Amino acid sequence: MSRHEHTALAAARPDFAAIAAWIPHGASVLDLGCGDGSLLRYLQDKLQVRGYGVEIDDLNIVACIRSGVNVIQGDLESGLSGFESNAFDYVILSQTLQATRHTEPLMQEMLRVGREGIVSFPNFGYWRNRLNILNGNMPVSDDLPYQWYDTPNVHLCTLHDFETFCSEHRIHILDRRVMADGSEVKLLPNLLGSTAVYRFKRAG
Amino acid sequence: MSASVGIVSVQRAQFVSPLTFKSGAVLPCYELVYETYGTLNADRSNAVLVCHALSGNHHVAGYYAGDPKNVGWWDTMIGPGKPVDTDKFFVIGVNNLGGCHGSTGPSSINPDGGQPYGADFPVVTVEDWVQSQARLADLLGIRQFAAVMGGSLGGMQAMQWALSFPGRVRHVLAIATAPRLTAENIAFNDVARNAILTDPDFHDGHYYRHGTVPARGLRLARMLGHITYLSDDAMADKFGRQLRQGKLGYSYDIDFEIESYLRYQGDKFATYFDANTYLLMTKALDYFDPARDYGDNLDQAFAAARAGFLVVSFTTDWRFSPERSRAIVNALLHNRRNVSYAEITSTHGHDSFLMEHPHYHEVMRTYLDNIARECAA
């Protein structure tokens, strides 16, 4: 990937840049639901990480191989039993949390396999989403590009919901970045942020 | 439509320095037959070795002059514009030691006594094959393969290359294979072997000098093997309970189409394959177990590997199930090696690896295209 392509990708996926900012050079990374491998390719080129992706979709497997990313075909819902404990520095779940069915055990598995976890997800508490609901419709946006009847998203949450979940599951949040339209949001994040990225580890 | 490599010819290499097998047995000299397709590039970096499975041989792609129907066993995979693109790669197919298609094997003449080796041919292991293949690579001036690939028993050889010669293989494509056989798998092999060993025409492996062929045993062995290479679904689709004559015969003749098919496959196989080779091949399968020397720790066994791996399995392959491939993947992961793994949805059981399946071929092509780019760089 060229510098120009990296810049374009970082603009299109601001969560990529946020994730890259937390990961040290040469770290080992497992990207769960890695899609076409673009995040891993980005991290490999930018930070020389040793990365692996897990992906279920056939076409994405080919796309990952094409871009020179290690990819393991598998279903996140059946767990990460194939992976050793503490095998990775970071386990990433990028824009996938909301589409997982067994979200609770998966979050625990992330912290078994990785030293730290990183998740990004669309904030359901974003004001535009709230406005949609207030108007009587399910939200449809760049971050939530599906209709209610074809969405893969079964576990949408707000920033508050996620943080409550973490404290109830002995997950210690280390860092948070909230964004809207590609810019960081500091004020009233649960209202003004459309996407959030969290870095966390096991508490205690 | 991709093209064939066209007319190919068999080449023969003679090795006069002794080869010591893992068992301690020594083969004083031997021959290997092989075929090559494509052109070795100037820096000799584009060579791909294709290892064959139980009943395979060196005739991997193309066809022979005057015999256009004798097409190589992996012709769908290898050729100009095919996943293993012979416009980019120099591809080698070799008949393994112990084989019955021209390389030194049980039916070859033992220089010590002037009779066919028969049962005296040493039990050969996957490691021994890799050693002999490395000598062929030396002869062809190939220091390092761009890739070594194979399915099933061929995949075991490809893996073993990465363990025996980490510096001589850049990529391994291990397809429909396993890091070791399960007890059930060994059991199938032993039933097959017993069919041959108990055939009255077997004569303790020295049937050549008796002028007999243990065809009944070999036929049964093949019929059993064939069942395990298919899937329940594939058999149901292809044969179901179809009757050969449209009605039950109330005898032990063929009633069902599946019986007819298996008997035909068994008969055909028994006419061209050597029973002693079948025994050797199944033993090599049973013995392959790189973790054995490491206290059954596969991670430690794979610590030596340096190659990048593509591991491929098929959903309906119960003889070499996806779980077995995942064990290979995990051992590589734990050693932080480059590895990708594709689990192909296919109805054809273990035989899937020989089939022309668009997604499977796309996975192979994509991985191999990356390798070709490395060669060109």
Coordinates of C-alpha atoms in Angstrom, one line a residue:
Chain A
M1 CA 0.0 0.0 0.0
S2 CA 1.3 3.5 -0.9
R3 CA 1.4 6.4 1.5
H4 CA -1.4 8.0 -0.4
E5 CA -3.5 4.8 0.0
H6 CA -2.8 4.8 3.7
T7 CA -3.9 8.3 4.1
A8 CA -7.1 7.6 2.1
L9 CA -7.8 4.5 4.2
A10 CA -7.2 6.4 7.5
A11 CA -9.7 9.0 6.4
A12 CA -12.3 6.5 5.3
R13 CA -11.8 4.4 8.5
P14 CA -10.9 6.8 11.3
D15 CA -11.0 3.9 13.8
F16 CA -8.0 2.4 11.9
A17 CA -5.8 5.4 12.8
A18 CA -7.0 5.3 16.4
I19 CA -6.2 1.6 16.7
A20 CA -2.8 2.1 15.0
A21 CA -2.0 4.9 17.5
W22 CA -2.3 2.4 20.4
I23 CA -0.3 -0.4 18.9
P24 CA 3.5 -0.4 19.3
H25 CA 5.8 -1.3 16.4
G26 CA 6.2 -5.1 15.9
A27 CA 3.4 -6.2 18.2
S28 CA 1.5 -9.4 17.6
V29 CA -2.1 -8.8 16.6
L30 CA -5.2 -11.0 16.1
D31 CA -8.0 -9.3 14.1
L32 CA -11.3 -11.0 14.7
G33 CA -13.7 -10.6 11.8
C34 CA -10.9 -9.1 9.7
G35 CA -13.0 -8.7 6.6
D36 CA -10.8 -8.1 3.5
G37 CA -7.8 -7.7 5.7
S38 CA -7.4 -3.9 5.2
L39 CA -6.8 -3.1 8.9
L40 CA -4.1 -5.8 9.2
R41 CA -2.5 -4.7 5.9
Y42 CA -2.5 -1.1 7.3
L43 CA -1.0 -2.2 10.6
Q44 CA 1.6 -4.5 8.9
D45 CA 2.7 -1.7 6.6
K46 CA 2.7 1.0 9.2
L47 CA 3.9 -0.8 12.3
Q48 CA 5.3 -4.1 11.0
V49 CA 3.0 -6.0 13.3
R50 CA 2.8 -9.8 13.1
G51 CA -0.8 -10.2 12.3
Y52 CA -3.4 -12.8 11.8
G53 CA -7.0 -12.4 10.9
V54 CA -10.0 -14.6 11.6
E55 CA -12.8 -14.4 9.0
I56 CA -15.7 -16.6 8.0
D57 CA -16.5 -15.3 4.5
D58 CA -15.0 -17.1 1.5
L59 CA -14.6 -14.0 -0.6
N60 CA -12.9 -12.2 2.2
I61 CA -10.5 -15.1 2.7
V62 CA -9.4 -14.6 -0.9
A63 CA -9.1 -10.9 -0.5
C64 CA -6.9 -11.3 2.6
I65 CA -4.6 -13.8 0.9
R66 CA -4.4 -11.4 -2.1
S67 CA -3.3 -8.5 0.1
G68 CA -0.7 -10.7 1.8
V69 CA -2.4 -10.9 5.2
N70 CA -2.5 -14.1 7.2
V71 CA -6.1 -15.3 7.6
I72 CA -7.6 -18.2 9.3
Q73 CA -11.1 -19.2 8.2
G74 CA -13.3 -19.7 11.1
D75 CA -16.5 -18.7 13.0
L76 CA -16.0 -16.4 15.9
E77 CA -19.2 -17.6 17.3
S78 CA -17.7 -21.0 18.0
G79 CA -15.0 -19.4 20.1
L80 CA -11.3 -19.0 20.0
S81 CA -10.5 -22.4 21.4
G82 CA -7.9 -22.9 18.6
F83 CA -5.8 -20.0 20.0
E84 CA -3.5 -20.3 23.0
S85 CA -3.9 -18.1 26.1
N86 CA -1.9 -14.9 25.9
A87 CA -0.8 -15.7 22.3
F88 CA -1.2 -12.1 21.1
D89 CA -0.3 -8.7 22.4
Y90 CA -3.6 -7.3 21.0
V91 CA -6.9 -8.9 20.0
I92 CA -9.0 -6.6 17.8
L93 CA -12.7 -6.6 17.1
S94 CA -13.2 -3.8 14.6
Q95 CA -16.9 -2.9 13.8
T96 CA -17.9 -6.5 14.5
L97 CA -18.9 -6.5 18.2
Q98 CA -22.5 -5.4 17.4
A99 CA -22.9 -8.3 14.9
T100 CA -21.7 -11.1 17.3
R101 CA -24.3 -13.3 18.9
H102 CA -22.2 -14.6 21.8
T103 CA -20.8 -11.3 22.7
E104 CA -20.2 -12.0 26.4
P105 CA -18.0 -15.1 26.0
L106 CA -16.3 -13.6 23.0
M107 CA -15.2 -10.5 25.0
Q108 CA -13.8 -12.9 27.7
E109 CA -12.1 -15.0 25.0
M110 CA -10.4 -11.9 23.6
L111 CA -8.8 -11.3 27.0
R112 CA -7.7 -14.9 27.4
V113 CA -6.0 -15.0 24.0
G114 CA -4.7 -11.4 24.1
R115 CA -2.9 -9.3 26.6
E116 CA -5.2 -6.4 25.7
G117 CA -8.3 -6.1 23.6
I118 CA -9.4 -3.4 21.2
V119 CA -13.0 -3.0 20.0
S120 CA -14.6 -0.4 17.8
F121 CA -18.4 -0.2 17.3
P122 CA -21.1 2.3 16.1
N123 CA -22.5 4.3 19.0
F124 CA -26.2 3.6 19.1
G125 CA -26.5 6.6 21.5
Y126 CA -25.3 9.0 18.7
W127 CA -27.8 12.0 18.4
R128 CA -28.7 11.2 14.8
N129 CA -29.7 7.7 15.8
R130 CA -31.7 9.0 18.7
L131 CA -33.4 11.5 16.4
N132 CA -34.3 8.6 14.0
I133 CA -35.9 6.7 16.8
L134 CA -37.6 9.8 18.1
N135 CA -39.1 10.2 14.6
G136 CA -40.3 6.6 14.8
N137 CA -37.7 4.9 12.5
M138 CA -34.7 2.6 13.0
P139 CA -31.5 4.5 12.3
V140 CA -29.8 4.0 8.9
S141 CA -26.5 5.8 8.4
D142 CA -22.9 5.4 7.2
D143 CA -22.1 3.6 10.5
L144 CA -25.3 1.6 10.5
P145 CA -25.9 1.0 6.8
Y146 CA -28.6 -1.6 7.1
Q147 CA -32.4 -1.8 7.1
W148 CA -33.9 -3.3 10.2
Y149 CA -34.8 -6.5 8.2
D150 CA -31.4 -7.2 6.7
T151 CA -29.0 -6.0 9.4
P152 CA -26.4 -8.4 10.8
N153 CA -26.3 -6.2 13.9
V154 CA -27.9 -8.0 16.8
H155 CA -26.1 -6.4 19.8
L156 CA -26.0 -2.7 19.2
C157 CA -25.1 -0.6 22.3
T158 CA -24.3 2.9 23.4
L159 CA -21.0 4.0 25.0
H160 CA -22.7 3.9 28.4
D161 CA -23.9 0.4 27.8
F162 CA -20.5 -0.8 26.8
E163 CA -18.8 0.8 29.8
T164 CA -21.3 -0.7 32.2
F165 CA -20.8 -4.1 30.5
C166 CA -17.0 -3.8 31.1
S167 CA -17.3 -2.8 34.7
E168 CA -19.7 -5.7 35.3
H169 CA -17.4 -8.2 33.6
R170 CA -14.1 -7.2 35.4
I171 CA -12.8 -5.6 32.2
H172 CA -10.6 -2.5 32.8
I173 CA -10.9 0.2 30.1
L174 CA -7.5 1.7 29.4
D175 CA -8.3 4.1 26.6
R176 CA -11.2 5.4 24.6
R177 CA -11.5 7.4 21.4
V178 CA -14.8 8.7 20.2
M179 CA -15.3 10.1 16.7
A180 CA -17.9 11.6 14.5
D181 CA -17.3 12.5 10.8
G182 CA -13.7 11.4 11.2
S183 CA -12.9 13.9 14.0
E184 CA -12.4 13.2 17.6
V185 CA -15.3 14.0 20.0
K186 CA -14.5 15.2 23.5
L187 CA -17.7 16.8 24.6
L188 CA -20.8 14.6 25.4
P189 CA -19.3 11.6 23.6
N190 CA -22.4 9.3 24.1
L191 CA -24.5 11.9 22.3
L192 CA -22.1 13.4 19.8
G193 CA -19.9 10.4 18.9
S194 CA -20.9 8.1 16.1
T195 CA -18.1 5.6 16.5
A196 CA -16.1 4.5 19.5
V197 CA -12.8 2.6 19.9
Y198 CA -11.8 1.1 23.3
R199 CA -8.7 -0.5 24.5
F200 CA -9.0 -2.7 27.6
K201 CA -7.5 -5.5 29.7
R202 CA -8.5 -7.9 32.4
A203 CA -9.1 -6.1 35.7
G204 CA -6.9 -6.9 38.6
Chain B
M1 CA -10.8 -22.2 -20.4
S2 CA -7.2 -22.7 -19.3
A3 CA -4.9 -24.6 -21.5
S4 CA -3.0 -27.9 -20.9
V5 CA 0.7 -28.0 -20.6
G6 CA 0.4 -30.3 -23.6
I7 CA 2.6 -33.2 -24.4
V8 CA 4.9 -34.2 -21.6
S9 CA 7.6 -36.8 -21.3
V10 CA 9.0 -38.8 -18.4
Q11 CA 12.5 -38.2 -17.2
R12 CA 14.7 -40.4 -15.2
A13 CA 17.3 -39.7 -12.6
Q14 CA 19.8 -42.2 -11.3
F15 CA 21.3 -41.9 -7.8
V16 CA 24.3 -44.1 -7.1
S17 CA 25.1 -43.0 -3.5
P18 CA 23.3 -45.0 -0.9
L19 CA 20.2 -43.6 0.8
T20 CA 19.7 -44.6 4.5
F21 CA 16.1 -44.8 5.4
K22 CA 14.6 -43.7 8.8
S23 CA 14.3 -47.4 9.6
G24 CA 18.0 -47.9 9.2
A25 CA 17.6 -49.8 6.0
V26 CA 19.9 -48.7 3.2
L27 CA 19.1 -48.5 -0.5
P28 CA 22.4 -48.7 -2.3
C29 CA 21.2 -47.0 -5.5
Y30 CA 17.9 -46.0 -6.9
E31 CA 16.1 -44.2 -9.7
L32 CA 13.4 -41.6 -9.7
V33 CA 11.1 -40.9 -12.6
Y34 CA 9.8 -37.3 -12.8
E35 CA 8.2 -34.8 -15.1
T36 CA 8.7 -31.1 -15.4
Y37 CA 6.4 -28.4 -16.8
G38 CA 7.3 -24.7 -17.4
T39 CA 10.7 -23.1 -17.4
L40 CA 13.2 -22.7 -14.6
N41 CA 14.0 -19.0 -14.3
A42 CA 17.6 -17.6 -14.4
D43 CA 18.0 -17.5 -10.6
R44 CA 16.3 -20.8 -10.2
S45 CA 13.7 -19.4 -7.8
N46 CA 10.5 -20.4 -9.4
A47 CA 10.5 -24.2 -8.8
V48 CA 7.4 -25.9 -7.4
L49 CA 7.5 -29.5 -6.2
V50 CA 4.2 -31.4 -6.4
C51 CA 4.1 -34.4 -4.0
H52 CA 1.7 -37.2 -4.8
A53 CA -0.7 -39.1 -2.5
L54 CA -1.3 -42.8 -2.0
S55 CA -2.1 -43.8 -5.6
G56 CA -0.6 -40.9 -7.5
N57 CA 2.6 -40.6 -9.4
H58 CA 4.9 -38.2 -11.4
H59 CA 2.4 -37.7 -14.2
V60 CA 0.8 -34.6 -12.6
A61 CA -0.2 -32.6 -15.7
G62 CA -0.4 -32.8 -19.5
Y63 CA -0.6 -35.9 -21.5
Y64 CA 1.7 -38.3 -23.4
A65 CA 2.3 -38.2 -27.1
G66 CA 0.0 -40.7 -28.8
D67 CA -2.0 -41.1 -25.5
P68 CA -4.1 -37.9 -25.2
K69 CA -6.5 -39.6 -22.7
N70 CA -3.7 -40.2 -20.2
V71 CA -4.0 -36.9 -18.5
G72 CA -2.0 -36.0 -15.3
W73 CA -3.8 -36.5 -12.0
W74 CA -3.8 -32.8 -11.1
D75 CA -4.2 -31.3 -14.6
T76 CA -7.1 -29.1 -13.4
M77 CA -4.6 -27.4 -11.0
I78 CA -1.5 -27.2 -13.1
G79 CA -1.0 -25.6 -16.5
P80 CA -0.8 -22.3 -18.3
G81 CA -3.2 -19.9 -16.7
K82 CA -4.2 -22.5 -14.0
P83 CA -3.7 -21.9 -10.3
V84 CA -0.2 -23.4 -10.5
D85 CA 0.6 -21.4 -13.6
T86 CA 3.3 -23.1 -15.7
D87 CA 3.9 -19.8 -17.5
K88 CA 5.3 -18.6 -14.1
F89 CA 6.5 -21.7 -12.3
F90 CA 8.8 -24.6 -13.1
V91 CA 6.8 -27.5 -11.8
I92 CA 8.2 -30.9 -10.9
G93 CA 6.2 -34.1 -10.3
V94 CA 8.1 -37.1 -9.0
N95 CA 7.1 -40.7 -8.4
N96 CA 8.1 -41.6 -4.9
L97 CA 10.5 -44.3 -3.9
G98 CA 8.5 -47.5 -3.4
G99 CA 6.2 -46.5 -6.1
C100 CA 5.1 -48.6 -9.1
H101 CA 5.3 -46.1 -11.9
G102 CA 9.0 -46.2 -12.7
S103 CA 10.8 -45.1 -9.6
T104 CA 12.6 -47.8 -7.7
G105 CA 10.1 -49.8 -5.8
P106 CA 9.1 -53.3 -4.8
S107 CA 8.7 -54.5 -8.4
S108 CA 12.2 -53.2 -9.3
I109 CA 15.1 -55.6 -9.6
N110 CA 17.1 -55.9 -6.4
P111 CA 20.8 -55.6 -7.5
D112 CA 21.5 -58.0 -4.6
G113 CA 20.1 -61.3 -6.1
G114 CA 18.7 -60.1 -9.4
Q115 CA 15.1 -60.7 -8.3
P116 CA 12.4 -58.1 -7.7
Y117 CA 12.6 -56.6 -4.2
G118 CA 9.1 -57.6 -3.3
A119 CA 8.7 -57.7 0.4
D120 CA 12.4 -56.9 0.8
F121 CA 11.9 -53.3 -0.3
P122 CA 12.4 -51.3 2.9
V123 CA 9.5 -49.6 4.6
V124 CA 9.7 -46.0 3.5
T125 CA 8.6 -43.0 5.5
V126 CA 7.6 -39.5 4.5
E127 CA 11.0 -38.3 5.8
D128 CA 12.7 -40.7 3.4
W129 CA 10.8 -39.5 0.5
V130 CA 11.7 -35.9 1.3
Q131 CA 15.4 -36.9 1.5
S132 CA 15.2 -38.5 -1.9
Q133 CA 13.3 -35.6 -3.4
A134 CA 16.0 -33.2 -2.1
R135 CA 18.6 -35.2 -4.0
L136 CA 16.5 -34.8 -7.1
A137 CA 16.4 -31.0 -6.4
D138 CA 20.2 -31.0 -6.1
L139 CA 20.5 -32.8 -9.4
L140 CA 18.2 -30.2 -11.1
G141 CA 20.2 -27.3 -9.5
I142 CA 17.3 -26.2 -7.3
R143 CA 18.6 -24.9 -3.9
Q144 CA 15.3 -23.6 -2.7
F145 CA 11.7 -24.3 -3.9
A146 CA 9.3 -21.5 -4.3
A147 CA 6.7 -23.9 -3.0
V148 CA 6.2 -27.6 -2.2
M149 CA 2.6 -28.7 -2.4
G150 CA 0.4 -31.7 -2.1
G151 CA -2.9 -33.2 -0.9
S152 CA -3.4 -35.9 1.7
L153 CA -0.2 -38.0 1.9
G154 CA 1.3 -35.4 -0.6
G155 CA 0.5 -32.7 2.0
M156 CA 2.4 -34.6 4.6
Q157 CA 5.5 -34.5 2.3
A158 CA 5.0 -30.8 1.7
M159 CA 4.9 -30.2 5.5
Q160 CA 7.9 -32.5 6.1
W161 CA 9.9 -30.4 3.6
A162 CA 9.5 -27.4 5.9
L163 CA 10.7 -29.5 8.9
S164 CA 13.6 -31.4 7.2
F165 CA 14.8 -28.6 5.0
P166 CA 13.6 -25.3 6.5
G167 CA 16.0 -23.3 4.2
R168 CA 15.0 -25.0 1.0
V169 CA 11.3 -24.2 0.8
R170 CA 9.7 -20.8 0.9
H171 CA 6.1 -21.9 0.9
V172 CA 4.1 -25.0 1.8
L173 CA 0.7 -25.7 0.4
A174 CA -0.7 -28.5 2.6
I175 CA -4.1 -29.6 1.4
A176 CA -6.6 -32.0 2.9
T177 CA -4.0 -33.4 5.1
A178 CA -3.2 -34.0 8.8
P179 CA -0.2 -33.8 11.2
R180 CA -0.7 -37.5 12.0
L181 CA -3.4 -40.1 11.3
T182 CA -6.1 -40.8 13.9
A183 CA -6.6 -44.4 15.2
E184 CA -9.7 -44.7 13.0
N185 CA -7.6 -43.7 9.9
I186 CA -4.9 -46.2 10.8
A187 CA -7.6 -48.8 11.2
F188 CA -8.9 -48.3 7.7
N189 CA -5.4 -48.7 6.4
D190 CA -4.9 -51.9 8.3
V191 CA -8.0 -53.4 6.9
A192 CA -6.8 -52.5 3.4
R193 CA -3.4 -54.1 4.2
N194 CA -5.0 -57.2 5.6
A195 CA -7.0 -57.6 2.4
I196 CA -3.7 -57.8 0.5
L197 CA -1.6 -59.7 3.1
T198 CA -4.2 -62.5 3.3
D199 CA -4.7 -62.9 -0.4
P200 CA -3.4 -66.4 -1.3
D201 CA -1.7 -64.9 -4.3
F202 CA 0.4 -62.5 -2.1
H203 CA 3.1 -65.1 -1.3
D204 CA 4.5 -62.9 1.5
G205 CA 5.1 -60.1 -1.0
H206 CA 7.2 -62.2 -3.4
Y207 CA 4.3 -62.8 -5.9
Y208 CA 6.4 -61.6 -8.8
R209 CA 8.5 -64.7 -8.8
H210 CA 5.3 -66.8 -8.5
G211 CA 3.8 -65.2 -11.5
T212 CA 0.7 -64.1 -9.5
V213 CA -0.9 -60.8 -8.6
P214 CA -2.9 -60.4 -5.3
A215 CA -5.6 -58.7 -7.3
R216 CA -8.4 -59.7 -5.0
G217 CA -6.7 -58.1 -2.0
L218 CA -5.7 -55.0 -3.8
R219 CA -9.2 -54.7 -5.2
L220 CA -10.8 -54.9 -1.7
A221 CA -8.2 -52.4 -0.4
R222 CA -9.1 -49.9 -3.1
M223 CA -12.9 -50.4 -2.6
L224 CA -12.5 -49.7 1.1
G225 CA -10.3 -46.7 0.5
H226 CA -12.6 -45.3 -2.1
I227 CA -15.5 -45.3 0.3
T228 CA -13.5 -43.3 2.8
Y229 CA -12.5 -40.7 0.1
L230 CA -16.1 -39.9 -0.7
S231 CA -18.8 -38.4 1.6
D232 CA -22.2 -39.8 2.5
D233 CA -23.8 -36.9 0.7
A234 CA -21.7 -37.3 -2.4
M235 CA -22.5 -41.0 -2.6
A236 CA -26.2 -40.3 -2.0
D237 CA -26.2 -37.7 -4.8
K238 CA -24.3 -39.9 -7.3
F239 CA -25.8 -43.3 -6.5
G240 CA -28.5 -43.2 -3.9
R241 CA -30.2 -46.6 -3.8
Q242 CA -30.3 -46.9 -7.6
L243 CA -30.6 -50.4 -8.8
R244 CA -28.5 -51.7 -11.6
Q245 CA -31.2 -53.8 -13.2
G246 CA -34.2 -51.8 -11.9
K247 CA -35.2 -54.7 -9.5
L248 CA -33.7 -56.7 -6.7
G249 CA -31.9 -59.8 -7.8
Y250 CA -32.2 -61.9 -4.6
S251 CA -28.6 -63.0 -5.0
Y252 CA -25.1 -61.8 -4.2
D253 CA -24.5 -60.3 -7.6
I254 CA -24.6 -56.6 -8.1
D255 CA -27.9 -55.0 -7.1
F256 CA -27.1 -51.4 -6.4
E257 CA -25.2 -48.9 -8.6
I258 CA -22.8 -48.2 -5.8
E259 CA -21.7 -51.8 -5.7
S260 CA -21.1 -51.7 -9.5
Y261 CA -19.1 -48.5 -9.1
L262 CA -16.9 -49.8 -6.3
R263 CA -16.2 -53.1 -8.0
Y264 CA -15.3 -51.4 -11.2
Q265 CA -13.0 -49.0 -9.4
G266 CA -11.4 -51.9 -7.5
D267 CA -10.9 -54.0 -10.7
K268 CA -9.5 -51.1 -12.6
F269 CA -7.0 -50.2 -9.8
A270 CA -5.9 -53.8 -9.4
T271 CA -4.8 -53.9 -13.1
Y272 CA -2.3 -51.1 -12.8
F273 CA -1.3 -50.7 -9.2
D274 CA 1.2 -52.8 -7.3
A275 CA 0.0 -54.3 -4.0
N276 CA 3.4 -53.9 -2.3
T277 CA 3.4 -50.2 -3.2
Y278 CA -0.1 -50.0 -1.7
L279 CA 1.3 -51.5 1.5
L280 CA 4.2 -49.1 1.6
M281 CA 2.1 -46.1 1.0
T282 CA -0.4 -46.9 3.7
K283 CA 2.5 -47.5 6.2
A284 CA 4.1 -44.2 5.3
L285 CA 0.7 -42.6 6.1
D286 CA 0.4 -44.4 9.4
Y287 CA 4.0 -43.6 10.5
F288 CA 3.9 -39.9 9.7
D289 CA 3.9 -38.1 13.0
P290 CA 6.4 -35.2 13.3
A291 CA 5.3 -34.6 16.9
R292 CA 6.4 -38.0 18.0
D293 CA 10.0 -37.0 18.4
Y294 CA 9.0 -34.0 20.5
G295 CA 6.9 -35.7 23.2
D296 CA 3.8 -35.5 21.1
N297 CA 4.2 -31.7 21.1
L298 CA 3.3 -30.5 17.6
D299 CA 4.3 -26.9 18.4
Q300 CA 7.8 -28.0 19.1
A301 CA 7.9 -30.2 16.0
F302 CA 7.0 -27.2 13.9
A303 CA 9.4 -24.8 15.6
A304 CA 12.0 -25.6 12.8
A305 CA 9.6 -24.5 10.0
R306 CA 10.4 -21.2 8.3
A307 CA 8.1 -21.5 5.3
G308 CA 4.9 -19.6 4.8
F309 CA 1.9 -22.0 4.8
L310 CA -1.3 -22.2 3.1
V311 CA -3.5 -24.9 4.7
V312 CA -6.7 -26.0 3.0
S313 CA -9.4 -28.4 4.2
F314 CA -12.8 -29.5 2.9
T315 CA -16.0 -29.5 5.0
T316 CA -17.1 -33.0 4.0
D317 CA -13.6 -34.6 4.2
W318 CA -14.0 -37.0 7.2
R319 CA -10.9 -39.0 6.4
F320 CA -8.7 -35.8 6.8
S321 CA -11.2 -33.6 8.6
P322 CA -10.9 -29.8 8.9
E323 CA -10.1 -30.3 12.6
R324 CA -6.9 -32.1 11.6
S325 CA -5.9 -29.1 9.4
R326 CA -6.7 -26.7 12.2
A327 CA -4.1 -28.6 14.3
I328 CA -1.5 -27.8 11.7
V329 CA -2.6 -24.2 11.6
N330 CA -2.4 -23.9 15.4
A331 CA 1.1 -25.3 15.6
L332 CA 2.2 -22.7 13.0
L333 CA 0.3 -19.9 14.9
H334 CA 2.0 -20.9 18.1
N335 CA 5.3 -20.6 16.4
R336 CA 4.3 -17.3 14.8
R337 CA 4.8 -18.5 11.3
N338 CA 3.0 -17.0 8.4
V339 CA -0.1 -19.2 7.8
S340 CA -3.4 -18.8 6.1
Y341 CA -6.2 -21.4 6.3
A342 CA -9.2 -21.9 4.1
E343 CA -12.0 -24.4 4.8
I344 CA -13.6 -25.1 1.5
T345 CA -17.3 -25.9 1.4
S346 CA -17.5 -29.0 -0.8
T347 CA -19.6 -32.1 -1.0
H348 CA -17.0 -34.4 -2.4
G349 CA -15.2 -35.6 0.8
H350 CA -11.5 -36.2 0.7
D351 CA -11.5 -36.4 -3.1
S352 CA -12.4 -32.7 -3.1
F353 CA -8.8 -31.7 -3.3
L354 CA -8.6 -33.2 -6.8
M355 CA -11.8 -31.6 -8.0
E356 CA -12.2 -28.4 -10.0
H357 CA -13.9 -26.2 -7.5
P358 CA -14.0 -22.4 -8.3
H359 CA -13.4 -21.1 -4.8
Y360 CA -10.8 -23.7 -3.9
H361 CA -8.9 -22.9 -7.1
E362 CA -9.3 -19.2 -6.5
V363 CA -7.7 -19.6 -3.0
M364 CA -4.8 -21.6 -4.5
R365 CA -4.4 -19.2 -7.5
T366 CA -4.3 -16.1 -5.2
Y367 CA -1.7 -17.6 -2.9
L368 CA 0.4 -18.9 -5.7
D369 CA 0.2 -15.5 -7.6
N370 CA 1.8 -13.9 -4.5
I371 CA 4.6 -16.5 -4.6
A372 CA 5.1 -15.8 -8.3
R373 CA 5.4 -12.1 -7.6
E374 CA 8.1 -12.9 -5.0
C375 CA 10.0 -15.0 -7.6
A376 CA 9.8 -12.1 -10.1
A377 CA 10.9 -9.5 -7.6

